[in-house]
JSON list of C-alpha atoms in Angstrom, two decimals:
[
{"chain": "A", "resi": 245, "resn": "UNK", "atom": "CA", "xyz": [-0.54, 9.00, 4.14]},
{"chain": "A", "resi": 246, "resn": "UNK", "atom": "CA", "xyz": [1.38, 6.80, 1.65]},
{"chain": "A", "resi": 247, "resn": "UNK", "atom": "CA", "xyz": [2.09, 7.90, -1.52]},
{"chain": "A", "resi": 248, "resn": "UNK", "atom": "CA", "xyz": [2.87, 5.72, -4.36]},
{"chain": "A", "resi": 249, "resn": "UNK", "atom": "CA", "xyz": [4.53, 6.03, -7.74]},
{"chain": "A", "resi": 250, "resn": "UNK", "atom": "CA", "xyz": [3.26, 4.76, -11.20]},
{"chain": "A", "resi": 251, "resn": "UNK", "atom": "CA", "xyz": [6.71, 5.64, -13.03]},
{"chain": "A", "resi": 252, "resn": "UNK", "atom": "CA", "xyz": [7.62, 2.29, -13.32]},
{"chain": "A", "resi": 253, "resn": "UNK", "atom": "CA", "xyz": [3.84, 1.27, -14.83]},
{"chain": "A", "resi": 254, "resn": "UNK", "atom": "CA", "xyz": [3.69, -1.44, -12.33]},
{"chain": "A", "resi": 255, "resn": "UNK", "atom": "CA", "xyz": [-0.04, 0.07, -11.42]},
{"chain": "A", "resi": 256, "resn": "UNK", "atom": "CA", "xyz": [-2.51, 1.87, -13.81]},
{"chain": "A", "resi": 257, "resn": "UNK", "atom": "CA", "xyz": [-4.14, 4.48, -11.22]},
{"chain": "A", "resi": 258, "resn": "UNK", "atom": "CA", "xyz": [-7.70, 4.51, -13.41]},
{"chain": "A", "resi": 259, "resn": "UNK", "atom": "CA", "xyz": [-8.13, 1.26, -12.04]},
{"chain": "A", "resi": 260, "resn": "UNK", "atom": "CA", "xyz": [-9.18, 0.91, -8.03]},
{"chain": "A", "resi": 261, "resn": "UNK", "atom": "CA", "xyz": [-5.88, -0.27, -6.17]},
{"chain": "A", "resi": 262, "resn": "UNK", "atom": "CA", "xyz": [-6.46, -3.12, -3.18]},
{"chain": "A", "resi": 263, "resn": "UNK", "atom": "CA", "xyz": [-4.24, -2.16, -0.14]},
{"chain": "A", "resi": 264, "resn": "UNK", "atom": "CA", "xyz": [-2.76, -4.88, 2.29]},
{"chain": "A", "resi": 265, "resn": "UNK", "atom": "CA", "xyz": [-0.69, -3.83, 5.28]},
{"chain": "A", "resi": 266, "resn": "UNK", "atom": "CA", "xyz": [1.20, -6.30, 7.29]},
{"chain": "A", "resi": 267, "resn": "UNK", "atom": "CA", "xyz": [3.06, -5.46, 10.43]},
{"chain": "A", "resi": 268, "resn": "UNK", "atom": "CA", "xyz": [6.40, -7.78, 11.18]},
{"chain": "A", "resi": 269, "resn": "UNK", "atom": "CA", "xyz": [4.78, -11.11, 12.07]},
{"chain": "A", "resi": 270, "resn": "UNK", "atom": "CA", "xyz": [2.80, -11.09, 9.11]},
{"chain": "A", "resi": 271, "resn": "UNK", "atom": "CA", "xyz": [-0.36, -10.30, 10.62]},
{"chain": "A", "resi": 272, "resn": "UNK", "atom": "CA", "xyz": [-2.14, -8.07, 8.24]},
{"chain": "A", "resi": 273, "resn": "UNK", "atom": "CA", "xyz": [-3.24, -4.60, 10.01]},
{"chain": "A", "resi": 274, "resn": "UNK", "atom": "CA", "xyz": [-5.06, -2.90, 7.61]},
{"chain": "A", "resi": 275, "resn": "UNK", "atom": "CA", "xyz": [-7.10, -3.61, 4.54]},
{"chain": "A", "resi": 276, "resn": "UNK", "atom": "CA", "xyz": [-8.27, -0.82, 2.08]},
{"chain": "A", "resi": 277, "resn": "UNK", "atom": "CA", "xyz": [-9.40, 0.64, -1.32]},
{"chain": "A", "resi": 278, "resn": "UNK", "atom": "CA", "xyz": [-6.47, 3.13, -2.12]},
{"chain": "A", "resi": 279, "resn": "UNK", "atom": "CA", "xyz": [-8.33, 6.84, -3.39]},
{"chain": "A", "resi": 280, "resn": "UNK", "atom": "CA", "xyz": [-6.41, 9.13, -5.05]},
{"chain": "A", "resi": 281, "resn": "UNK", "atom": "CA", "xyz": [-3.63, 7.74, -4.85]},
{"chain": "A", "resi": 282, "resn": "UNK", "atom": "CA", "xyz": [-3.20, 7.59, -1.07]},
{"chain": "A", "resi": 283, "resn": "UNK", "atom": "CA", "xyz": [-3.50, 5.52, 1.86]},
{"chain": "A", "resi": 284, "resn": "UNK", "atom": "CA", "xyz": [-4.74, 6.52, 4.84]},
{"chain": "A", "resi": 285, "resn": "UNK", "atom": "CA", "xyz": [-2.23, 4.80, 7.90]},
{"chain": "A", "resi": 286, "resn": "UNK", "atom": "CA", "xyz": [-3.04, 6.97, 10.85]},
{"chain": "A", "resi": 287, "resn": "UNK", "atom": "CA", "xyz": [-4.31, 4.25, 12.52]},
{"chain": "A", "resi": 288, "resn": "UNK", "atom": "CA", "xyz": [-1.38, 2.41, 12.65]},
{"chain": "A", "resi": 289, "resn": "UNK", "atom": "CA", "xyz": [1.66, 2.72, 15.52]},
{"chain": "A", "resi": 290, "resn": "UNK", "atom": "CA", "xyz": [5.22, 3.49, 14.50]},
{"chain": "A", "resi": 291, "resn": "UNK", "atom": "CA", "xyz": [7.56, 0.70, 13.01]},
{"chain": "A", "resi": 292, "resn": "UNK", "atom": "CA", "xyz": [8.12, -1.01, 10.02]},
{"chain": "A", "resi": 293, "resn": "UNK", "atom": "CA", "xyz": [5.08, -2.87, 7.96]},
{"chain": "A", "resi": 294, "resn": "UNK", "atom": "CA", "xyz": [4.87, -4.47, 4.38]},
{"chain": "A", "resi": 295, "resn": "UNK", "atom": "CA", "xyz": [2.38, -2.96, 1.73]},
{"chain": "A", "resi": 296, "resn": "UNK", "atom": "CA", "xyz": [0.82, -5.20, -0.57]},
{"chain": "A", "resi": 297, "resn": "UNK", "atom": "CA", "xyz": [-0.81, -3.31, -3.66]},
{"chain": "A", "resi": 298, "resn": "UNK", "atom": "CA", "xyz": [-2.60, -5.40, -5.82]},
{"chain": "A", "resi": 299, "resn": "UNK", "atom": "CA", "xyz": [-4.70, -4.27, -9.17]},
{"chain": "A", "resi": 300, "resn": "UNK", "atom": "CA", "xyz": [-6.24, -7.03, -11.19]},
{"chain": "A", "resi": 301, "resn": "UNK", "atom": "CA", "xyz": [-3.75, -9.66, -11.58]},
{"chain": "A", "resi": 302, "resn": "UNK", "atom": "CA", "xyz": [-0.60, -6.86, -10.48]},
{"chain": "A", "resi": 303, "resn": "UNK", "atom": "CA", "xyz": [0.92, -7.18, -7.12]},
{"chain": "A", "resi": 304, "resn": "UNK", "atom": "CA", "xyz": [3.60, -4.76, -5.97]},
{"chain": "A", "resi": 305, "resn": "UNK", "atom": "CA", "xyz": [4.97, -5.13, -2.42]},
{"chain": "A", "resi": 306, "resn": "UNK", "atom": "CA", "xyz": [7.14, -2.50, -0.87]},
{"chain": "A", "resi": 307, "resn": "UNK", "atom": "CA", "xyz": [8.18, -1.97, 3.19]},
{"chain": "A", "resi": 308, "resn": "UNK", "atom": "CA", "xyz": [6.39, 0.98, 4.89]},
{"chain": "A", "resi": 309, "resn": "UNK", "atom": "CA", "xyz": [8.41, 2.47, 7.95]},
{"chain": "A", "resi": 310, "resn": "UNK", "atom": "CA", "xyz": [6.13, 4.65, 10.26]},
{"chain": "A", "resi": 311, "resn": "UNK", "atom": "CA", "xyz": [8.03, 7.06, 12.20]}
]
């Protein structure tokens, strides 16, 4: 699971949060409605992605490494 910080009030967490992972060659892998504050990446293999959270008009994107 991902876990993901508000302390810099880029995302308000009352609002639902769209998830976007991309692996390396930009392809995106996975495409979800964050819940409580997690994300669910079991599915995906170890290695090194790019998360793309977006809320309204707010995008954050941070890398993901999958061990």
């Amino acid at each position: 699971n991902v876990f993901y910080e508000t302390q810099y009030n880029e995302l308000n967490n009352s609002d639902s949060i769209q998830a976007q992972v991309f692996d390396t060659l930009g392809k995106q892998v996975l495409n979800n409605t964050i819940s409580n504050n997690r994300l669910n990446v079991s599915s995906l293999n170890a290695g090194l992605y790019i998360v793309k959270l977006t809320q309204d008009n707010t995008s954050v994107t941070k890398k993901l490494v999958i061990k």
